[in-house]
XYZ file of N, CA and C in Angstrom:
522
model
N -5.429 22.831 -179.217
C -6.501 21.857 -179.177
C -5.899 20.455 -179.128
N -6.583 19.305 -179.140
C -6.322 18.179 -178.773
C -6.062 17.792 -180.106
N -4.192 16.933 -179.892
C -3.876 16.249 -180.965
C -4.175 15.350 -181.091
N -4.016 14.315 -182.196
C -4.164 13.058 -182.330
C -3.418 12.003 -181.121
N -4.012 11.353 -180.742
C -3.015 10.802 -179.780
C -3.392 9.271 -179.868
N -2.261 8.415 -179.775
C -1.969 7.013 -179.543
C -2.221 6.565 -177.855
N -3.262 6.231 -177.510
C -3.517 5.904 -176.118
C -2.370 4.776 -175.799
N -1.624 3.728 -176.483
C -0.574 2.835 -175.998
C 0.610 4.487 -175.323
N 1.013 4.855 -176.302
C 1.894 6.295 -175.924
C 1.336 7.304 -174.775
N 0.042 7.384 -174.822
C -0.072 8.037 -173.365
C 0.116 7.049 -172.544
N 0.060 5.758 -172.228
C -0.298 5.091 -171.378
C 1.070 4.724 -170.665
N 2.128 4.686 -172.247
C 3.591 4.820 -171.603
C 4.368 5.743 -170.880
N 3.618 7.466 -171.626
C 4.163 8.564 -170.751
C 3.585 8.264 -169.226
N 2.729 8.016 -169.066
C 1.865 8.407 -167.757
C 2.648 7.132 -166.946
N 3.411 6.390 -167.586
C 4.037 5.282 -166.583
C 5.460 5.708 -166.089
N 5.654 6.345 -167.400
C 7.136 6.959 -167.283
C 6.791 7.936 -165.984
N 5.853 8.938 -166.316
C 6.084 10.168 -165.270
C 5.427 9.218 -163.847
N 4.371 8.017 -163.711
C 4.541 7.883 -162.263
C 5.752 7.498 -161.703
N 6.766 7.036 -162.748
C 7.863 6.504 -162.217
C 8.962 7.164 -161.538
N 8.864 8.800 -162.340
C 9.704 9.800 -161.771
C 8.663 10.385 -160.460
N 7.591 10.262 -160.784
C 6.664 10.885 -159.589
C 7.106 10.496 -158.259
N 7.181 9.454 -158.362
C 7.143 8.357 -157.362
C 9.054 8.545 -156.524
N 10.034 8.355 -157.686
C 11.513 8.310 -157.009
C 11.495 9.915 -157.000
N 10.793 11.085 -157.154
C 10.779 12.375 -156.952
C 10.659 12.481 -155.527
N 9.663 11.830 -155.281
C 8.832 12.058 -153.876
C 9.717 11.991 -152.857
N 11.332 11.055 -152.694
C 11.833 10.648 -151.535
C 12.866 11.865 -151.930
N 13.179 12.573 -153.349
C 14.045 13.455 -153.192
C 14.329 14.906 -152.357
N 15.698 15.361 -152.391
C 15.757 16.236 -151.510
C 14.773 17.660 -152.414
N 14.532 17.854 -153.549
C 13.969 18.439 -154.451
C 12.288 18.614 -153.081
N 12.047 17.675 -153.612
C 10.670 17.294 -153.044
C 9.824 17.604 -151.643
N 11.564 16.716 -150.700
C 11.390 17.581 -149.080
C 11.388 18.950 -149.475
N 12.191 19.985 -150.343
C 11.912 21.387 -150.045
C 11.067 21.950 -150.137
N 10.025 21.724 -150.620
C 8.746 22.150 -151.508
C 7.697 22.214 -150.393
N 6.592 22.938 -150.159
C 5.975 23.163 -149.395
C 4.865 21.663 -149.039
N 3.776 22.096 -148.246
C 3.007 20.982 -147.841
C 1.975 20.787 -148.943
N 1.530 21.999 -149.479
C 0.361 22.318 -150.381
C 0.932 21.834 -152.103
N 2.232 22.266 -152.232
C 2.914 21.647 -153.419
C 3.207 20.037 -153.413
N 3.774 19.978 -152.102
C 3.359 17.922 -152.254
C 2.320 17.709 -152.183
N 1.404 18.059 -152.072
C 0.198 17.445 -152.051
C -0.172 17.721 -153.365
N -0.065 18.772 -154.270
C -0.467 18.755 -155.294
C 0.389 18.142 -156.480
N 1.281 17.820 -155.885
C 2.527 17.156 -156.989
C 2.126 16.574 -157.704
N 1.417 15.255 -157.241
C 1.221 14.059 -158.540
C 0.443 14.304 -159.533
N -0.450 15.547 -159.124
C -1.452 15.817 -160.134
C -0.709 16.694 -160.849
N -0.093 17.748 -160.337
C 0.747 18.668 -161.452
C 1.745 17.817 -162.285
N 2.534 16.871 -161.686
C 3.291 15.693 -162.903
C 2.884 15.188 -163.942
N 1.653 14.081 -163.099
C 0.994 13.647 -164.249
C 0.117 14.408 -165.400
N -0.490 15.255 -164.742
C -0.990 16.383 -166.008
C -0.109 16.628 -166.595
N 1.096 17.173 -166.291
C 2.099 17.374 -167.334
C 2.287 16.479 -168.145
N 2.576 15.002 -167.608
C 2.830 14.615 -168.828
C 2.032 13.805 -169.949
N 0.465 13.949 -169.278
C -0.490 14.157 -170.075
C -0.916 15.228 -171.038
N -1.013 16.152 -170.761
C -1.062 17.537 -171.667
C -0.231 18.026 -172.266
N 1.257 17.699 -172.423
C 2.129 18.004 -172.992
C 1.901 17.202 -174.346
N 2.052 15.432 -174.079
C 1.488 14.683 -174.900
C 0.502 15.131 -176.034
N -0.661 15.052 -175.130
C -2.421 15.305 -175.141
C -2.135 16.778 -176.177
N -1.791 17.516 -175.816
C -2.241 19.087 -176.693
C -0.597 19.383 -177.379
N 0.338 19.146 -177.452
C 1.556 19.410 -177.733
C 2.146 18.155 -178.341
N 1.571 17.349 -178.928
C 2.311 15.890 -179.379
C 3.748 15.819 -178.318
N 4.088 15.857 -177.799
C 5.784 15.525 -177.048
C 5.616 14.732 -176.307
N 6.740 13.440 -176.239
C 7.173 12.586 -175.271
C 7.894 13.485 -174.226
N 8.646 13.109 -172.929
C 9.281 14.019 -172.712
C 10.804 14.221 -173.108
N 11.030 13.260 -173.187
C 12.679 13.660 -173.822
C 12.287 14.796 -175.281
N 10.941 14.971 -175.788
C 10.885 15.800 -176.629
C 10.806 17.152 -176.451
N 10.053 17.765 -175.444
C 9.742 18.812 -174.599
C 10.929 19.433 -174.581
N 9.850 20.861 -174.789
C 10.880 21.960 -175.178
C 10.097 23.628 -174.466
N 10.559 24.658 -174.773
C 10.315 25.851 -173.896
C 8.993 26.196 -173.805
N 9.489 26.353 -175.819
C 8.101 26.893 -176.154
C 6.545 25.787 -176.154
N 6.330 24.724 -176.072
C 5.502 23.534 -175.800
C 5.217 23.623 -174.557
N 5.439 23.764 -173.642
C 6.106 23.383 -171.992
C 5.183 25.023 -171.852
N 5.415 26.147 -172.327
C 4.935 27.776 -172.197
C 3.834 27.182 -172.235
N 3.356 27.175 -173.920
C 1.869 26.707 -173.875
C 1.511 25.751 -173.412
N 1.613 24.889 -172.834
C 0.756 24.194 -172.059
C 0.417 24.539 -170.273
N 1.578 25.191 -169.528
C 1.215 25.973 -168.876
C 0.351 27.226 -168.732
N 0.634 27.928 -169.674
C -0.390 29.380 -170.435
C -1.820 29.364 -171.131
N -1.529 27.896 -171.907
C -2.937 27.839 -172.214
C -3.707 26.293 -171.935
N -3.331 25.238 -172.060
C -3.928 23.935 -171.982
C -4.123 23.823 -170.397
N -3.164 24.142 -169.438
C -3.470 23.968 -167.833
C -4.998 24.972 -167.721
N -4.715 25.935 -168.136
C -5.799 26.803 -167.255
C -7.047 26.688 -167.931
N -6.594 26.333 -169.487
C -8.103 25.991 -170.471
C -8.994 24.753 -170.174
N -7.966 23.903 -169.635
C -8.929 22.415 -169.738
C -8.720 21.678 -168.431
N -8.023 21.959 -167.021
C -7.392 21.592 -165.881
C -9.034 22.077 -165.361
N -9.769 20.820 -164.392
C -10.412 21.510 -163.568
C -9.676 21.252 -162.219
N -9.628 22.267 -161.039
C -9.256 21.913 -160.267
C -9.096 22.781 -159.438
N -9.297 22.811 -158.082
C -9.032 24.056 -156.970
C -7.950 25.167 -157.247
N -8.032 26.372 -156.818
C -7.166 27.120 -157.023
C -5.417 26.577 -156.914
N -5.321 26.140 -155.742
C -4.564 25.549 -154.674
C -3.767 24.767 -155.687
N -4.219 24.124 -156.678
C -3.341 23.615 -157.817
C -2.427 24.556 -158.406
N -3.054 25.531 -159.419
C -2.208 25.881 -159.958
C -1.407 27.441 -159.170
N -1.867 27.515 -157.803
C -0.858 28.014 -157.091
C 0.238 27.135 -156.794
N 0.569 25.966 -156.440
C 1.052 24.871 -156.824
C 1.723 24.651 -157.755
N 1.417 24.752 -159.402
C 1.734 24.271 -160.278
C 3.419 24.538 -160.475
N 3.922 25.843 -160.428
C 5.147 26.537 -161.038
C 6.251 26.146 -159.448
N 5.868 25.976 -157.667
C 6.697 25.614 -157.531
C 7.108 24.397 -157.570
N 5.918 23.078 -158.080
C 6.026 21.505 -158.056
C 6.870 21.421 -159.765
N 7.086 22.607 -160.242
C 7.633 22.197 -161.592
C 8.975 22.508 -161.554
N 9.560 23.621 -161.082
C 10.885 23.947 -160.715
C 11.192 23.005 -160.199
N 10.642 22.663 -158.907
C 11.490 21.607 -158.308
C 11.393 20.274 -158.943
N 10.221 19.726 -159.556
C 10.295 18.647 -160.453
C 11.588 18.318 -161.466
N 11.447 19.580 -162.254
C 12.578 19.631 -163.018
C 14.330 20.078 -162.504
N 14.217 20.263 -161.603
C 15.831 20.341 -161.108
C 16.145 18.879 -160.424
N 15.133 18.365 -160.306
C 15.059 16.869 -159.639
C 15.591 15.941 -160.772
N 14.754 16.455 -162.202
C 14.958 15.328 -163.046
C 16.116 15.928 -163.742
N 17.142 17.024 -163.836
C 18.274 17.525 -163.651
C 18.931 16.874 -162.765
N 19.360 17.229 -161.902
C 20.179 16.436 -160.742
C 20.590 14.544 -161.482
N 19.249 14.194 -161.733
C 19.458 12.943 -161.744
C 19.640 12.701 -163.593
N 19.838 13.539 -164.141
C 20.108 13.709 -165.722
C 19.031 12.610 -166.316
N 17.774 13.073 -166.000
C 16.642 11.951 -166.764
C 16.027 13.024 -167.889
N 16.289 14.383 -168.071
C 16.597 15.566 -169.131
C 16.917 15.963 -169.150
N 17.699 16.334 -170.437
C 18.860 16.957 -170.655
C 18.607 18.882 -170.644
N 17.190 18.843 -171.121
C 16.495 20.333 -171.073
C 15.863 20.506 -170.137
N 16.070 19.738 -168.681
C 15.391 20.318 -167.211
C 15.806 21.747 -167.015
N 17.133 22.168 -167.032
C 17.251 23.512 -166.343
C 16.270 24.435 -167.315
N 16.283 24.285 -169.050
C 15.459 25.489 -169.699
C 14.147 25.269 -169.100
N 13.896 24.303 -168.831
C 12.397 24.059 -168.865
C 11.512 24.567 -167.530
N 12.809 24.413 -166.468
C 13.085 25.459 -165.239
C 12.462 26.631 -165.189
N 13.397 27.187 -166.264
C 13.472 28.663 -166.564
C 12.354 28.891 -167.393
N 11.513 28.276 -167.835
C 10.497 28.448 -168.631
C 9.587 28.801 -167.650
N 8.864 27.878 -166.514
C 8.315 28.087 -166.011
C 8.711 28.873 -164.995
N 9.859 29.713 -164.492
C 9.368 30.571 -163.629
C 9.289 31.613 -164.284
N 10.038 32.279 -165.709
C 9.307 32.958 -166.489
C 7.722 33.247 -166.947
N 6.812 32.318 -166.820
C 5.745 32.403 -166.586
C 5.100 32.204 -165.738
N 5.397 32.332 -164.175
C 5.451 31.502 -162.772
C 3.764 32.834 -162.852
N 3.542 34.011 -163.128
C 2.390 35.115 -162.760
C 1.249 34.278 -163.630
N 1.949 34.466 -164.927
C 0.774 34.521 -165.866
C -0.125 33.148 -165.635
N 0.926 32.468 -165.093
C 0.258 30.434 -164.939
C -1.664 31.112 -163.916
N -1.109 31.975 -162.787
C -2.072 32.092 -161.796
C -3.035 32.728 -162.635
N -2.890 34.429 -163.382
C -3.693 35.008 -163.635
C -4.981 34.326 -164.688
N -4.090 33.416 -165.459
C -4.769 33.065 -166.334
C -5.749 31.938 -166.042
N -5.049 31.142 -164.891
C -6.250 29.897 -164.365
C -6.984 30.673 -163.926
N -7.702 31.781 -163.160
C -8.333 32.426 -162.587
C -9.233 33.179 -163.945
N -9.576 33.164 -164.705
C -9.498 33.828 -166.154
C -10.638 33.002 -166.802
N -11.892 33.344 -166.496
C -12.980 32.147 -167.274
C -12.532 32.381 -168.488
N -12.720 33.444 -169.455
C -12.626 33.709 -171.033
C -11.054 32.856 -171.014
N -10.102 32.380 -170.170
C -8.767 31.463 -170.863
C -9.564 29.699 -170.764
N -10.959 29.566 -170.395
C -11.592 28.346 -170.009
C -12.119 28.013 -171.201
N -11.977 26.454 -171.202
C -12.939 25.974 -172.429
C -14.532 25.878 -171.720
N -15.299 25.480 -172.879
C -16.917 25.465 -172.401
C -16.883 23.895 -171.566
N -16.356 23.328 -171.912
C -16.450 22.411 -170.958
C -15.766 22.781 -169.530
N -14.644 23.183 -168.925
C -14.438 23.619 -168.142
C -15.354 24.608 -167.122
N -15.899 25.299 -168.269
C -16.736 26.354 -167.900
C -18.068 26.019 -167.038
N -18.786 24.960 -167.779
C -19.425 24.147 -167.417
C -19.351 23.335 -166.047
N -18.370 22.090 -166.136
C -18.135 21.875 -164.908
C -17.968 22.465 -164.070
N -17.351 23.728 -163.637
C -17.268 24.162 -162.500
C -18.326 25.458 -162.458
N -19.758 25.298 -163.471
C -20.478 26.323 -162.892
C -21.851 25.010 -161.916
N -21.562 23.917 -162.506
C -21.843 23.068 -161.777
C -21.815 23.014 -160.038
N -19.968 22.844 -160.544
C -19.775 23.162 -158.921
C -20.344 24.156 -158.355
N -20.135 25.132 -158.491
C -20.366 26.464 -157.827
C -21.926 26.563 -157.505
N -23.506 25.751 -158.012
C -24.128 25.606 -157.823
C -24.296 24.595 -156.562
N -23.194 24.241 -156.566
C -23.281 22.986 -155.154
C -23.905 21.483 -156.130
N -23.707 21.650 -157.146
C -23.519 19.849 -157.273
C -22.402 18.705 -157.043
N -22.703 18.119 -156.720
C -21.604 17.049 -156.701
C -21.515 16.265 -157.634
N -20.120 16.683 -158.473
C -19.752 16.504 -159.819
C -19.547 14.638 -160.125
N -19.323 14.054 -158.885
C -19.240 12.619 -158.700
C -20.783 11.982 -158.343
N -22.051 12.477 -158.649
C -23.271 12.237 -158.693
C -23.897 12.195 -159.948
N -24.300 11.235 -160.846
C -24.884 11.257 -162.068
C -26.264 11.782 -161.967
N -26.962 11.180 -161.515
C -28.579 12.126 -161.149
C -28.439 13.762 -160.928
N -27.459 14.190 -159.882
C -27.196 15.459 -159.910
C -26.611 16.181 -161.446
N -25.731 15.717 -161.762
C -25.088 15.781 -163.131
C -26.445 15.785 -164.363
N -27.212 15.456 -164.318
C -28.414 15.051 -165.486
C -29.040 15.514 -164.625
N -29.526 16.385 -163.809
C -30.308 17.470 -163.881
C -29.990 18.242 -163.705
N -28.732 19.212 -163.431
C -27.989 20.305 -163.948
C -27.731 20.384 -165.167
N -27.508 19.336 -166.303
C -27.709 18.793 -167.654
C -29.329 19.718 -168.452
N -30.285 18.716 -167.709
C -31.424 19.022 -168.092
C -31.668 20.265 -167.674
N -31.243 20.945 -167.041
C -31.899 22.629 -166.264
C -31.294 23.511 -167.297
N -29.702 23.619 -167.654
C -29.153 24.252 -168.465
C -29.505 23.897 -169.984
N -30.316 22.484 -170.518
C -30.443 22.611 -171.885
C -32.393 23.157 -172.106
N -32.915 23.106 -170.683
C -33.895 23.735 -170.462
C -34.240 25.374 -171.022
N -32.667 25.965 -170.320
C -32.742 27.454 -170.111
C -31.767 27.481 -171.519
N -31.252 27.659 -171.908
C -30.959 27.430 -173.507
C -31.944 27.522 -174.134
N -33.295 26.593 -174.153
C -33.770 26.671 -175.388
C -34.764 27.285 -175.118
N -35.261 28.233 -173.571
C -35.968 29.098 -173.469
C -35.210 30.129 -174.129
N -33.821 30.616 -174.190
C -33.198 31.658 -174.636
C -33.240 31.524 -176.372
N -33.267 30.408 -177.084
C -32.925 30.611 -177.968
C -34.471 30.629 -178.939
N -35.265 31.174 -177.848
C -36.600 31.383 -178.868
C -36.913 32.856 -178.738
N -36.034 33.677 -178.015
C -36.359 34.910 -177.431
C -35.779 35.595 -178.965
């Protein structure tokens, strides 16, 4: 669940990781990686080093196997909304992320952290795919979607709002 967090400290991770995001992008790491993984890169970075933060207290020089597991295993797929296409994405934009920030010794635990995630390279997919690994908010938003709202519409949003606290409290008189 969500730790306590210092928004100055996220605000520094999330500068730190656009910074590697960004000198990642021209690396040879980066060219190898498919079209669908660069494209999903910045979002798989920066989530990382938001949710690592966010649900795992760690800076990244703090980050470690077991932190880095769960947040792939459970915080990505519990609270990440986002097309499949992401977290098919996710495990090869992280290998190569992290042999990138290896190469260039910006962590000293890139290669475990490597090996972390392709150790869980299956379970990352099965489990985003996995409503019961979803929080209710997750759950929510994307039953939204799947109704065809457009989640960037407030009127649409507040009456998918109002329809579902509608049908709720028809259920909860039954």
């Amino acid at each position: 669940m969500f730790k306590e967090i210092d928004a100055q400290n996220l605000d520094e991770i999330l500068e730190q990781m656009v910074l590697w995001k960004n000198t990642f992008s021209h690396s040879p790491e980066y060219q190898a990686m498919t079209e669908f993984e660069q494209d999903e890169s910045a979002a798989v970075i920066l989530g990382l080093g938001e949710y690592m933060y966010r649900f795992q207290g760690l800076r990244p020089n703090e980050w470690d196997s077991e932190a880095l597991e769960n947040c792939c295993l459970e915080d990505f797929p519990t609270w990440m909304v986002a097309e499949p296409i992401f977290f098919e994405s996710l495990s090869g934009v992280l290998t190569s992320f992290f042999d990138y920030l290896e190469r260039e010794k910006h962590l000293s635990q890139a290669e475990k952290l490597k090996q972390t995630v392709l150790n869980c390279r299956e379970q990352i997919l099965i489990r985003s795919q996995d409503p019961a690994h979803w929080s209710q908010e997750k759950f929510f938003v994307l039953a939204a979607a799947f109704e065809g709202h457009d989640l960037d519409n407030p009127e649409q949003m507040n009456n998918f709002v109002q329809s579902y606290e509608e049908q709720f409290q028809v259920f909860s008189h039954l």
